[in-house]
mmCIF file of C-alpha atoms in Angstrom:
data_model
loop_
_atom_site.group_PDB
_atom_site.id
_atom_site.type_symbol
_atom_site.label_atom_id
_atom_site.label_comp_id
_atom_site.label_asym_id
_atom_site.label_seq_id
_atom_site.Cartn_x
_atom_site.Cartn_y
_atom_site.Cartn_z
ATOM 1 C CA UNK A 1 127.748 101.264 90.593
ATOM 2 C CA UNK A 2 125.288 99.767 87.979
ATOM 3 C CA UNK A 3 123.794 102.120 85.613
ATOM 4 C CA UNK A 4 120.102 101.490 83.844
ATOM 5 C CA UNK A 5 120.389 102.119 80.515
ATOM 6 C CA UNK A 6 116.536 102.835 80.316
ATOM 7 C CA UNK A 7 116.247 104.600 83.384
ATOM 8 C CA UNK A 8 116.438 108.700 83.305
ATOM 9 C CA UNK A 9 120.431 109.905 84.157
ATOM 10 C CA UNK A 10 121.267 113.911 85.376
ATOM 11 C CA UNK A 11 124.877 115.202 85.624
ATOM 12 C CA UNK A 12 125.482 117.294 88.535
ATOM 13 C CA UNK A 13 128.726 119.545 87.702
ATOM 14 C CA UNK A 14 130.734 121.670 90.388
ATOM 15 C CA UNK A 15 132.898 124.571 89.218
ATOM 16 C CA UNK A 16 135.937 126.558 90.961
ATOM 17 C CA UNK A 17 136.888 124.097 93.536
ATOM 18 C CA UNK A 18 137.944 122.326 94.949
ATOM 19 C CA UNK A 19 137.681 123.633 98.665
ATOM 20 C CA UNK A 20 138.639 121.567 101.700
ATOM 21 C CA UNK A 21 135.378 122.571 103.451
ATOM 22 C CA UNK A 22 132.582 122.747 101.019
ATOM 23 C CA UNK A 23 133.509 120.025 98.494
ATOM 24 C CA UNK A 24 134.233 117.820 101.333
ATOM 25 C CA UNK A 25 130.994 118.291 102.717
ATOM 26 C CA UNK A 26 129.737 117.741 99.035
ATOM 27 C CA UNK A 27 131.539 114.881 98.269
ATOM 28 C CA UNK A 28 130.188 113.519 101.394
ATOM 29 C CA UNK A 29 126.600 113.865 100.402
ATOM 30 C CA UNK A 30 127.787 111.793 97.312
ATOM 31 C CA UNK A 31 129.125 108.874 98.921
ATOM 32 C CA UNK A 32 126.429 108.468 100.870
ATOM 33 C CA UNK A 33 124.161 108.289 98.397
ATOM 34 C CA UNK A 34 126.328 106.279 95.688
ATOM 35 C CA UNK A 35 125.761 109.419 93.675
ATOM 36 C CA UNK A 36 128.452 110.819 91.088
ATOM 37 C CA UNK A 37 128.736 113.927 89.779
ATOM 38 C CA UNK A 38 131.882 116.256 87.903
ATOM 39 C CA UNK A 39 134.190 118.458 89.191
ATOM 40 C CA UNK A 40 135.392 121.232 86.885
ATOM 41 C CA UNK A 41 138.226 122.060 88.801
ATOM 42 C CA UNK A 42 140.507 124.920 88.725
ATOM 43 C CA UNK A 43 144.372 123.326 88.495
ATOM 44 C CA UNK A 44 145.731 126.373 90.741
ATOM 45 C CA UNK A 45 143.405 124.853 93.690
ATOM 46 C CA UNK A 46 144.331 121.661 92.489
ATOM 47 C CA UNK A 47 147.836 122.183 93.901
ATOM 48 C CA UNK A 48 146.862 123.501 96.984
ATOM 49 C CA UNK A 49 144.562 121.033 97.670
ATOM 50 C CA UNK A 50 145.409 117.873 96.077
ATOM 51 C CA UNK A 51 144.257 115.290 98.558
ATOM 52 C CA UNK A 52 140.362 116.737 97.962
ATOM 53 C CA UNK A 53 140.780 116.070 94.224
ATOM 54 C CA UNK A 54 142.269 112.691 94.890
ATOM 55 C CA UNK A 55 138.894 112.213 96.683
ATOM 56 C CA UNK A 56 136.530 113.237 93.980
ATOM 57 C CA UNK A 57 138.155 110.563 91.937
ATOM 58 C CA UNK A 58 138.196 107.921 94.245
ATOM 59 C CA UNK A 59 134.525 107.571 95.024
ATOM 60 C CA UNK A 60 133.718 107.464 91.490
ATOM 61 C CA UNK A 61 133.664 110.966 90.756
ATOM 62 C CA UNK A 62 134.827 112.477 87.031
ATOM 63 C CA UNK A 63 137.137 115.439 87.303
ATOM 64 C CA UNK A 64 137.151 118.262 84.143
ATOM 65 C CA UNK A 65 139.740 121.271 84.255
ATOM 66 C CA UNK A 66 138.171 124.585 84.717
ATOM 67 C CA UNK A 67 141.043 125.937 83.102
ATOM 68 C CA UNK A 68 144.550 126.854 85.648
ATOM 69 C CA UNK A 69 143.601 130.149 86.909
ATOM 70 C CA UNK A 70 139.561 130.907 85.528
ATOM 71 C CA UNK A 71 140.697 133.210 83.043
ATOM 72 C CA UNK A 72 138.138 134.500 79.972
ATOM 73 C CA UNK A 73 139.946 131.808 77.195
ATOM 74 C CA UNK A 74 138.217 134.443 74.667
ATOM 75 C CA UNK A 75 140.585 137.374 75.873
ATOM 76 C CA UNK A 76 143.692 135.242 75.104
ATOM 77 C CA UNK A 77 145.865 135.080 72.570
ATOM 78 C CA UNK A 78 146.271 131.093 70.798
ATOM 79 C CA UNK A 79 149.550 131.135 72.734
ATOM 80 C CA UNK A 80 147.844 132.369 75.785
ATOM 81 C CA UNK A 81 145.345 130.066 75.074
ATOM 82 C CA UNK A 82 147.488 127.183 74.819
ATOM 83 C CA UNK A 83 149.974 128.110 77.545
ATOM 84 C CA UNK A 84 146.917 127.983 79.835
ATOM 85 C CA UNK A 85 145.930 124.797 78.772
ATOM 86 C CA UNK A 86 149.417 123.164 79.526
ATOM 87 C CA UNK A 87 149.748 124.466 82.995
ATOM 88 C CA UNK A 88 146.291 122.608 84.142
ATOM 89 C CA UNK A 89 147.553 119.762 82.007
ATOM 90 C CA UNK A 90 150.435 119.309 84.054
ATOM 91 C CA UNK A 91 148.835 120.183 87.199
ATOM 92 C CA UNK A 92 146.286 116.880 86.232
ATOM 93 C CA UNK A 93 149.171 114.630 85.509
ATOM 94 C CA UNK A 94 150.786 115.658 88.818
ATOM 95 C CA UNK A 95 148.125 115.394 91.077
ATOM 96 C CA UNK A 96 145.595 112.391 89.241
ATOM 97 C CA UNK A 97 148.513 110.562 87.471
ATOM 98 C CA UNK A 98 146.377 111.017 84.046
ATOM 99 C CA UNK A 99 145.507 114.445 81.662
ATOM 100 C CA UNK A 100 142.457 116.718 81.706
ATOM 101 C CA UNK A 101 139.909 115.176 79.251
ATOM 102 C CA UNK A 102 137.039 117.657 79.620
ATOM 103 C CA UNK A 103 136.770 121.657 79.757
ATOM 104 C CA UNK A 104 134.342 123.791 81.232
ATOM 105 C CA UNK A 105 135.136 127.443 79.626
ATOM 106 C CA UNK A 106 135.320 129.806 82.643
ATOM 107 C CA UNK A 107 131.688 132.194 82.628
ATOM 108 C CA UNK A 108 130.611 129.921 79.567
ATOM 109 C CA UNK A 109 132.782 132.024 77.458
ATOM 110 C CA UNK A 110 134.062 130.668 74.360
ATOM 111 C CA UNK A 111 134.832 132.239 70.575
ATOM 112 C CA UNK A 112 135.922 130.405 67.332
ATOM 113 C CA UNK A 113 139.566 130.799 68.381
ATOM 114 C CA UNK A 114 138.880 128.764 71.578
ATOM 115 C CA UNK A 115 137.152 126.141 69.505
ATOM 116 C CA UNK A 116 140.121 125.800 67.231
ATOM 117 C CA UNK A 117 142.606 125.846 69.578
ATOM 118 C CA UNK A 118 141.386 124.680 72.735
ATOM 119 C CA UNK A 119 142.090 120.831 72.147
ATOM 120 C CA UNK A 120 139.235 119.767 74.007
ATOM 121 C CA UNK A 121 135.831 118.928 74.358
ATOM 122 C CA UNK A 122 133.906 121.670 75.976
ATOM 123 C CA UNK A 123 130.991 121.430 78.509
ATOM 124 C CA UNK A 124 128.392 124.001 79.183
ATOM 125 C CA UNK A 125 124.999 123.636 81.012
ATOM 126 C CA UNK A 126 121.340 124.060 80.369
ATOM 127 C CA UNK A 127 120.345 124.153 84.071
ATOM 128 C CA UNK A 128 121.807 126.898 85.897
ATOM 129 C CA UNK A 129 121.412 127.367 89.924
ATOM 130 C CA UNK A 130 122.800 130.759 90.294
ATOM 131 C CA UNK A 131 124.046 129.390 93.312
ATOM 132 C CA UNK A 132 127.306 131.780 93.051
ATOM 133 C CA UNK A 133 124.793 134.635 92.990
ATOM 134 C CA UNK A 134 121.855 133.572 95.926
ATOM 135 C CA UNK A 135 124.304 131.803 98.168
ATOM 136 C CA UNK A 136 120.807 130.721 99.741
ATOM 137 C CA UNK A 137 119.907 126.865 99.826
ATOM 138 C CA UNK A 138 116.218 127.474 99.198
ATOM 139 C CA UNK A 139 116.748 129.451 96.178
ATOM 140 C CA UNK A 140 119.273 126.997 94.634
ATOM 141 C CA UNK A 141 116.670 124.901 94.989
ATOM 142 C CA UNK A 142 113.649 126.698 93.443
ATOM 143 C CA UNK A 143 116.219 127.342 90.611
ATOM 144 C CA UNK A 144 116.369 123.403 90.180
ATOM 145 C CA UNK A 145 112.833 122.804 90.719
ATOM 146 C CA UNK A 146 111.557 125.224 88.130
ATOM 147 C CA UNK A 147 112.695 122.168 85.864
ATOM 148 C CA UNK A 148 110.419 119.289 85.285
ATOM 149 C CA UNK A 149 112.403 116.760 83.154
ATOM 150 C CA UNK A 150 116.100 116.507 84.009
ATOM 151 C CA UNK A 151 116.853 113.518 81.983
ATOM 152 C CA UNK A 152 120.062 114.304 80.007
ATOM 153 C CA UNK A 153 120.392 117.325 81.468
ATOM 154 C CA UNK A 154 123.697 119.259 82.975
ATOM 155 C CA UNK A 155 123.192 121.221 86.000
ATOM 156 C CA UNK A 156 125.569 124.030 87.135
ATOM 157 C CA UNK A 157 126.587 124.236 90.396
ATOM 158 C CA UNK A 158 130.310 125.656 92.598
ATOM 159 C CA UNK A 159 131.616 123.482 94.942
ATOM 160 C CA UNK A 160 133.062 126.171 97.088
ATOM 161 C CA UNK A 161 130.200 127.769 99.028
ATOM 162 C CA UNK A 162 128.960 126.020 102.035
ATOM 163 C CA UNK A 163 125.179 127.013 100.813
ATOM 164 C CA UNK A 164 125.528 125.102 97.845
ATOM 165 C CA UNK A 165 126.643 121.753 100.028
ATOM 166 C CA UNK A 166 123.543 122.241 102.002
ATOM 167 C CA UNK A 167 121.563 121.844 98.432
ATOM 168 C CA UNK A 168 122.971 119.279 97.390
ATOM 169 C CA UNK A 169 122.352 117.620 100.973
ATOM 170 C CA UNK A 170 118.243 117.934 99.706
ATOM 171 C CA UNK A 171 118.561 117.814 95.787
ATOM 172 C CA UNK A 172 120.827 114.800 95.658
ATOM 173 C CA UNK A 173 118.307 112.547 97.718
ATOM 174 C CA UNK A 174 115.357 114.502 95.616
ATOM 175 C CA UNK A 175 116.658 113.397 92.083
ATOM 176 C CA UNK A 176 117.479 109.925 93.422
ATOM 177 C CA UNK A 177 113.592 109.646 94.619
ATOM 178 C CA UNK A 178 112.335 110.973 91.551
ATOM 179 C CA UNK A 179 114.003 108.042 89.725
ATOM 180 C CA UNK A 180 117.212 109.989 88.226
ATOM 181 C CA UNK A 181 120.868 108.425 88.370
ATOM 182 C CA UNK A 182 123.094 111.159 88.974
ATOM 183 C CA UNK A 183 125.980 110.454 86.785
ATOM 184 C CA UNK A 184 129.098 112.148 84.697
ATOM 185 C CA UNK A 185 129.067 113.957 82.546
ATOM 186 C CA UNK A 186 131.011 111.473 80.252
ATOM 187 C CA UNK A 187 128.465 108.549 81.098
ATOM 188 C CA UNK A 188 125.318 110.897 80.310
ATOM 189 C CA UNK A 189 127.232 111.272 76.989
ATOM 190 C CA UNK A 190 128.200 107.665 76.732
ATOM 191 C CA UNK A 191 124.330 106.478 77.429
ATOM 192 C CA UNK A 192 122.800 108.894 75.498
ATOM 193 C CA UNK A 193 124.616 107.565 72.474
ATOM 194 C CA UNK A 194 127.593 110.229 72.205
ATOM 195 C CA UNK A 195 129.965 107.708 72.181
ATOM 196 C CA UNK A 196 132.945 110.506 70.937
ATOM 197 C CA UNK A 197 132.684 113.766 72.251
ATOM 198 C CA UNK A 198 134.549 116.827 69.212
ATOM 199 C CA UNK A 199 137.593 118.773 70.204
ATOM 200 C CA UNK A 200 136.185 122.390 70.176
ATOM 201 C CA UNK A 201 132.120 121.487 70.073
ATOM 202 C CA UNK A 202 130.126 123.310 73.643
ATOM 203 C CA UNK A 203 128.081 120.561 74.599
ATOM 204 C CA UNK A 204 125.283 122.028 76.570
ATOM 205 C CA UNK A 205 122.879 118.405 77.642
ATOM 206 C CA UNK A 206 122.888 115.280 75.976
ATOM 207 C CA UNK A 207 119.496 115.290 75.781
#
């Protein structure tokens, strides 16, 4: 993949996976179009479906953590927060051979304690497809199409629904045809001048 820093970029992100059916369908589409995304996977599911996560990285996608067990981090003690991240880190090292780099907090729920003690940069989003709510391809696409300029934006989806995979089949070529490069969150940050992402900061876009 060669990226043109002068052309617009957008990051598709997928939470709550991996799922052996719907996630693989999404990966099929990304692979078909030479596109990539960032998957914020649950470490307890990474243990169950390691081959799906490994495939994500093999085709050039980025894998971040959505914690070990999808717990609301703001409801944990400092010790509980660190234990949750440690469990996730161990799975990353076992399944992918490296530590986690980026975190997306479940529900996007973050407070001052999480910012101080999490120990990783956090990634939010600024386009919510509401795919978890609609479970309908056309409604998901309508949410995305409400936005006219995607450059530097982070789109939230979930890799556990077949309806999301169906939407991705339409959305990926549509974005490419509009001139967008589909990149990972880290690439989006880098090419928009963010050489370093701060621990404890939540990034909602890179515009």
